[in-house]
Short mmCIF file of C-alpha atoms in Angstrom, two decimals:
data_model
loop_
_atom_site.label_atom_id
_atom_site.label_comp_id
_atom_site.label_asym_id
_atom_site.label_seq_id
_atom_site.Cartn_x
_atom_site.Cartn_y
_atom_site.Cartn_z
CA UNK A 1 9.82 -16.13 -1.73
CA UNK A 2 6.78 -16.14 -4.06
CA UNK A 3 7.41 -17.07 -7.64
CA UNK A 4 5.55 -17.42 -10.70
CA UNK A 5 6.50 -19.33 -13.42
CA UNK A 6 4.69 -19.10 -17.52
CA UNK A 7 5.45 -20.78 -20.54
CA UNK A 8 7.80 -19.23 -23.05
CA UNK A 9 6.53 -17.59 -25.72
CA UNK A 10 5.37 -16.26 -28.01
CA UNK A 11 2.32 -18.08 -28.71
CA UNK A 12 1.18 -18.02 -32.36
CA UNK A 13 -2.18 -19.25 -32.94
CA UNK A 14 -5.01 -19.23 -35.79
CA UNK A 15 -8.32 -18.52 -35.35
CA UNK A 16 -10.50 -21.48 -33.61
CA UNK A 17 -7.46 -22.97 -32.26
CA UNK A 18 -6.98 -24.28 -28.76
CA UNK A 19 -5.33 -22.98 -26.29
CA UNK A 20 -3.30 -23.62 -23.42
CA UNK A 21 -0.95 -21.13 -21.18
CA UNK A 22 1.09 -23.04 -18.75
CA UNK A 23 1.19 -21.66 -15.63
CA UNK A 24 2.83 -22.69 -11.69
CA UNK A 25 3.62 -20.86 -8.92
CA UNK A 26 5.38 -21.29 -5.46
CA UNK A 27 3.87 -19.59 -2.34
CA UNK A 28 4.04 -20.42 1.20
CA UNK A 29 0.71 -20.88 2.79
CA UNK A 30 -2.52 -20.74 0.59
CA UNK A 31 -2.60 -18.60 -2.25
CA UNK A 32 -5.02 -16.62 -4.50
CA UNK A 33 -4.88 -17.24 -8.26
CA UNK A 34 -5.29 -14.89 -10.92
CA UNK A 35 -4.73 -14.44 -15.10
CA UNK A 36 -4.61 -10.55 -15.99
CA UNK A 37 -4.20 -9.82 -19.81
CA UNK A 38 -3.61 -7.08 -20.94
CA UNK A 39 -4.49 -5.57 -24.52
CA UNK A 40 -2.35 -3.54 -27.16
CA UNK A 41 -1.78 -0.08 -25.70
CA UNK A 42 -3.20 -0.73 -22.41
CA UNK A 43 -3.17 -1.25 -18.89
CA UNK A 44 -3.97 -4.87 -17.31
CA UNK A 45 -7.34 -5.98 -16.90
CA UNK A 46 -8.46 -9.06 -14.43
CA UNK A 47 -9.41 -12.29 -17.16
CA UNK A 48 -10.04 -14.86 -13.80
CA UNK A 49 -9.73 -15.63 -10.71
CA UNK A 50 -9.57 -18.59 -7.96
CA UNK A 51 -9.08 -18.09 -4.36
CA UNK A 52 -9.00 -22.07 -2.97
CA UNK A 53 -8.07 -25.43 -4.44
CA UNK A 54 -10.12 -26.97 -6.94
CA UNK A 55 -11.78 -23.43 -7.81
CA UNK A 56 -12.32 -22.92 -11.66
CA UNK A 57 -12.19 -19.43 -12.53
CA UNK A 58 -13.88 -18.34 -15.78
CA UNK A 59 -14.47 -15.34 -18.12
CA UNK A 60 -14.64 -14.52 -21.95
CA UNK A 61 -14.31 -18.99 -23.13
CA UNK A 62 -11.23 -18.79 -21.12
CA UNK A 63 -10.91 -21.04 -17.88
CA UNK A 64 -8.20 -21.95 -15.35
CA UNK A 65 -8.52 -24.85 -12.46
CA UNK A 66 -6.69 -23.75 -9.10
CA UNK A 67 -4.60 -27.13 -8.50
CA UNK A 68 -3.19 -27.63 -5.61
CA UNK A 69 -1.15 -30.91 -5.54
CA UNK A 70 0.49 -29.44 -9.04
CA UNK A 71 0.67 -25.87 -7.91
CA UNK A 72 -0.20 -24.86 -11.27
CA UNK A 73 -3.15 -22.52 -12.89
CA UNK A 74 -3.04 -23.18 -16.39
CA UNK A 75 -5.08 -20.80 -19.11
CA UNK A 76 -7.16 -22.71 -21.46
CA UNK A 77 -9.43 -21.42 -23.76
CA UNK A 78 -11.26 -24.02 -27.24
CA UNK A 79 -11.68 -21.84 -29.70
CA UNK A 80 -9.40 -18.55 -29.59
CA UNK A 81 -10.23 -15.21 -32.14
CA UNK A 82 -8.21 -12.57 -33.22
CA UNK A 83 -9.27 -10.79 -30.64
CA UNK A 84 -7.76 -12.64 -27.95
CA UNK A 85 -4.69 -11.25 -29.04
CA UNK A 86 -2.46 -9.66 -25.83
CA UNK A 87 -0.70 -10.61 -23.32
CA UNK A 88 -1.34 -12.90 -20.53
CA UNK A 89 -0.08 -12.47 -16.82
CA UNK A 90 -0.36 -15.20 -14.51
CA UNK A 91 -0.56 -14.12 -10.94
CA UNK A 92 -0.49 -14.73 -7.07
CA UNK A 93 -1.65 -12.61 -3.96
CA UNK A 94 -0.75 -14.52 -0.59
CA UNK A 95 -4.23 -15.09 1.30
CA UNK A 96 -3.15 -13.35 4.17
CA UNK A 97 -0.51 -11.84 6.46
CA UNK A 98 2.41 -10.05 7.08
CA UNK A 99 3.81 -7.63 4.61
CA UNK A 100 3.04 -9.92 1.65
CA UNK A 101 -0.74 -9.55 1.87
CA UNK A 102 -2.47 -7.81 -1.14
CA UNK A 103 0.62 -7.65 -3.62
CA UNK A 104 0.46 -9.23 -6.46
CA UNK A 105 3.59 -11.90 -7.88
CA UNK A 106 3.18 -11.69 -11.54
CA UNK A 107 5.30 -14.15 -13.84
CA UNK A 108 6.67 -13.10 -17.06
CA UNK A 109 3.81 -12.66 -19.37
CA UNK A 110 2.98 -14.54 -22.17
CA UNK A 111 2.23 -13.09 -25.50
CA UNK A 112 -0.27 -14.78 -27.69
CA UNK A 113 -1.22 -13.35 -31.67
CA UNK A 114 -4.04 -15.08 -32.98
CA UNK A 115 -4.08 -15.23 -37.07
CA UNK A 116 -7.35 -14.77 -38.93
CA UNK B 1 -16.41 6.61 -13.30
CA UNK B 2 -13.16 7.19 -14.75
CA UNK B 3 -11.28 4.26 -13.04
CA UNK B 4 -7.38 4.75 -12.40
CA UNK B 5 -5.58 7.89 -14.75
CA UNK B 6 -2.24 8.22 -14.96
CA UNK B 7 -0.49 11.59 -15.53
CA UNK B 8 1.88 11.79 -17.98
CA UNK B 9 1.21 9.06 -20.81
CA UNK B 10 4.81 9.90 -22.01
CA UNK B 11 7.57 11.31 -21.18
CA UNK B 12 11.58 11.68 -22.04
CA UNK B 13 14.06 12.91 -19.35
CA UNK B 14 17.62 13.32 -19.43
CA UNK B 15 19.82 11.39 -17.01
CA UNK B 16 19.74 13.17 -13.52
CA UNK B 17 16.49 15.06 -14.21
CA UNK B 18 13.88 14.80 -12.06
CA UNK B 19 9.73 13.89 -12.28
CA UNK B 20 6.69 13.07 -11.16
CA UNK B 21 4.39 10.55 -11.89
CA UNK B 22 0.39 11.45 -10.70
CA UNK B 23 -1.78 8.46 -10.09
CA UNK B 24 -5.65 9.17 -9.23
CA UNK B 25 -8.48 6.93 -8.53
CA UNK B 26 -12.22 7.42 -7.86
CA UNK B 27 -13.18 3.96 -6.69
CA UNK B 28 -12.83 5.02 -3.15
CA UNK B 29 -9.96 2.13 -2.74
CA UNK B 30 -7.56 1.91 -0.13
CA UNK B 31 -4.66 0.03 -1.20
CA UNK B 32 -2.80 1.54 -4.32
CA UNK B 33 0.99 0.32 -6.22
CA UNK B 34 3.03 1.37 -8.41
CA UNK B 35 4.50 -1.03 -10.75
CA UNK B 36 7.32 -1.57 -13.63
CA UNK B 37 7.14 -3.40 -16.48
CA UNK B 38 9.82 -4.60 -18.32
CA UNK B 39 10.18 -7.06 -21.20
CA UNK B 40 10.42 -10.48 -19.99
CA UNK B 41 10.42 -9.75 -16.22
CA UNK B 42 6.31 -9.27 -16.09
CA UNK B 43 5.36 -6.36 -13.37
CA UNK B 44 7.29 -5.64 -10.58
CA UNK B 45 6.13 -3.89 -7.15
CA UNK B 46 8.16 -0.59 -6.33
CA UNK B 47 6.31 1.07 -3.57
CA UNK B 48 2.79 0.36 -2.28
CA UNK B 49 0.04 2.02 -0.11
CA UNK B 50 -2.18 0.91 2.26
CA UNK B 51 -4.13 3.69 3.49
CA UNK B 52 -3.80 7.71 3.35
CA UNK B 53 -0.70 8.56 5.07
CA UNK B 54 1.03 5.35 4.72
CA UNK B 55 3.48 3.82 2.47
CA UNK B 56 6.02 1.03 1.89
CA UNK B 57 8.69 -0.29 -0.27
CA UNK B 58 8.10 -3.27 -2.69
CA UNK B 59 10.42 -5.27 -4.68
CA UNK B 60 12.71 -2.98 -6.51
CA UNK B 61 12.11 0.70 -4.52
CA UNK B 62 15.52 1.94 -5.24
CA UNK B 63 15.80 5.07 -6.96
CA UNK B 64 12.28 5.96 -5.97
CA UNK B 65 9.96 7.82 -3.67
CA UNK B 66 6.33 8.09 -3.43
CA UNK B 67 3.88 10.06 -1.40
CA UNK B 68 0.11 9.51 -0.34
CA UNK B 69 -1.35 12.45 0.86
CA UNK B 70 -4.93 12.12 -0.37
CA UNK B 71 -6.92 8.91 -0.39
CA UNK B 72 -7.34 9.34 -4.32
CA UNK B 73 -3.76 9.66 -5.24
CA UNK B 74 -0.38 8.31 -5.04
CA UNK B 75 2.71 9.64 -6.53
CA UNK B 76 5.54 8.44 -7.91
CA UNK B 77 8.79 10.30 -7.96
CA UNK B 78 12.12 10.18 -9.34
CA UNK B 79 14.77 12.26 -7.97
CA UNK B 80 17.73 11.42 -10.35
CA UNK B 81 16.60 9.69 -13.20
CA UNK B 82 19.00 7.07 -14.65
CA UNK B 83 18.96 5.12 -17.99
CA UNK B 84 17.89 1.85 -16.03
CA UNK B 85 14.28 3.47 -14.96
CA UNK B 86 13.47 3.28 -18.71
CA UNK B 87 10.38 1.37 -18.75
CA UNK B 88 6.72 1.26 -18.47
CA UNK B 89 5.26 2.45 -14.93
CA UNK B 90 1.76 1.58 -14.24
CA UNK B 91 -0.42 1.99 -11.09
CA UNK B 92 -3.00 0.32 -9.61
CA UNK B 93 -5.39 0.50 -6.67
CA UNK B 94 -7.45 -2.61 -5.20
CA UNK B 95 -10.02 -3.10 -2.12
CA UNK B 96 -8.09 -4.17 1.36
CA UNK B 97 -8.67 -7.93 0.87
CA UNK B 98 -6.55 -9.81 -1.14
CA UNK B 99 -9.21 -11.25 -3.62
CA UNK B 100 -10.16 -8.30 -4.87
CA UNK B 101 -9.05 -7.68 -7.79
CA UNK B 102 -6.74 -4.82 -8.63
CA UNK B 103 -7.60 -2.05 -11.14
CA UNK B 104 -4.69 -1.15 -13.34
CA UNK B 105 -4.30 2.52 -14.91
CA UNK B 106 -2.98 2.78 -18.49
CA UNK B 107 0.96 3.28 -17.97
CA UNK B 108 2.85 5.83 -18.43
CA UNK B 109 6.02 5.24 -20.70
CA UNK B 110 8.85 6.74 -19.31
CA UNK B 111 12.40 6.91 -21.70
CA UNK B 112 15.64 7.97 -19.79
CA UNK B 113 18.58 9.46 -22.46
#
């Protein structure tokens, strides 16, 4: 079935720092990507998104490249701030058919705390 | 617009008590979920919806039922409640085309004694 995988964490960065979420799946067919994150307190909120190979989805300084031959969506984002703090869901939706279509595979989560 | 709400925000049962969980949405959408989120395991799908009327059984349904009577709403029930339904319950609701994006409500925390 559908899997995603994310890097352990937590993530503990300071302010300005770079950073980088690791992030593959496995899917049959051709997949949508997606990073949710979701904030202290909250409910999950869509960062990005990239429906076909080579698609870069970005939002807030954050990006993530849709690769294909690495079946991987990795988070990346140059100079992070305190507020960035939360956690990070990487994500799948099959493009299409059968029972699968329009639910989400989430992986684990990643949590990331930004120091001032 | 007020987006997904989830009714209750909290709540504590006893083992073998019973509850409802209200989702509501006002984006007119006509897929909804309910989810579970525990720590380390991400979200998982219990039941789903893809219309008025219509329902369906996710990844971990057991222990669960649901009901969607009204467009707006979908709700979550637990007949029995056992300690292992302790977690975080959240619903969402999405367009019928899988690159839409789906619109999460806040969660509702859910602690079974």
């Amino acid at each position: 079935g559908d899997s995603v995988t994310q890097m352990e964490g937590p993530v503990t960065l300071s302010e300005e720092a770079f950073l980088t979420i690791n992030c593959t799946y496995t899917a049959t067919g051709y997949p949508s990507l997606f990073w949710y994150v979701q904030y202290p307190g909250e409910g999950l909120q869509l960062l990005l998104k990239a429906t076909k190979a080579d698609d870069k989805g970005s939002n807030k300084g954050f990006e993530a490249t849709y690769r294909k031959e690495t079946t991987s969506f990795h988070l990346e984002k140059g100079s992070v701030q305190v507020s960035d703090s939360a956690v990070y869901f990487c994500a799948l939706i099959r493009s299409a058919g059968g029972t699968s279509y329009g639910k989400l595979t989430f992986g684990q989560g990643t949590i990331l705390t930004v120091h001032p | 617009n007020a987006g997904v709400t989830q009714t209750p925000k909290f709540r504590v049962l006893k083992t073998g008590q019973s509850m409802t969980l209200l989702c509501a949405q006002d984006m007119n959408h006509e897929y909804m979920y309910w989810y579970r989120q525990d720590p380390g395991m991400g979200l998982r799908l219990i039941h789903y919806s893809v219309g008025e009327g219509t329902t369906a059984k996710g990844e971990v349904p057991d222990g669960y039922n649901v009901s969607r009577l009204k467009k707006q709403n979908f709700l979550l029930g637990l007949e029995s409640a056992a300690p292992s339904q302790t977690s975080v319950y959240f619903c969402a609701s999405s367009f019928p085309q899988g690159i839409y994006e789906q619109y999460f409500g806040p969660g509702t925390r859910l602690t079974v004694t």
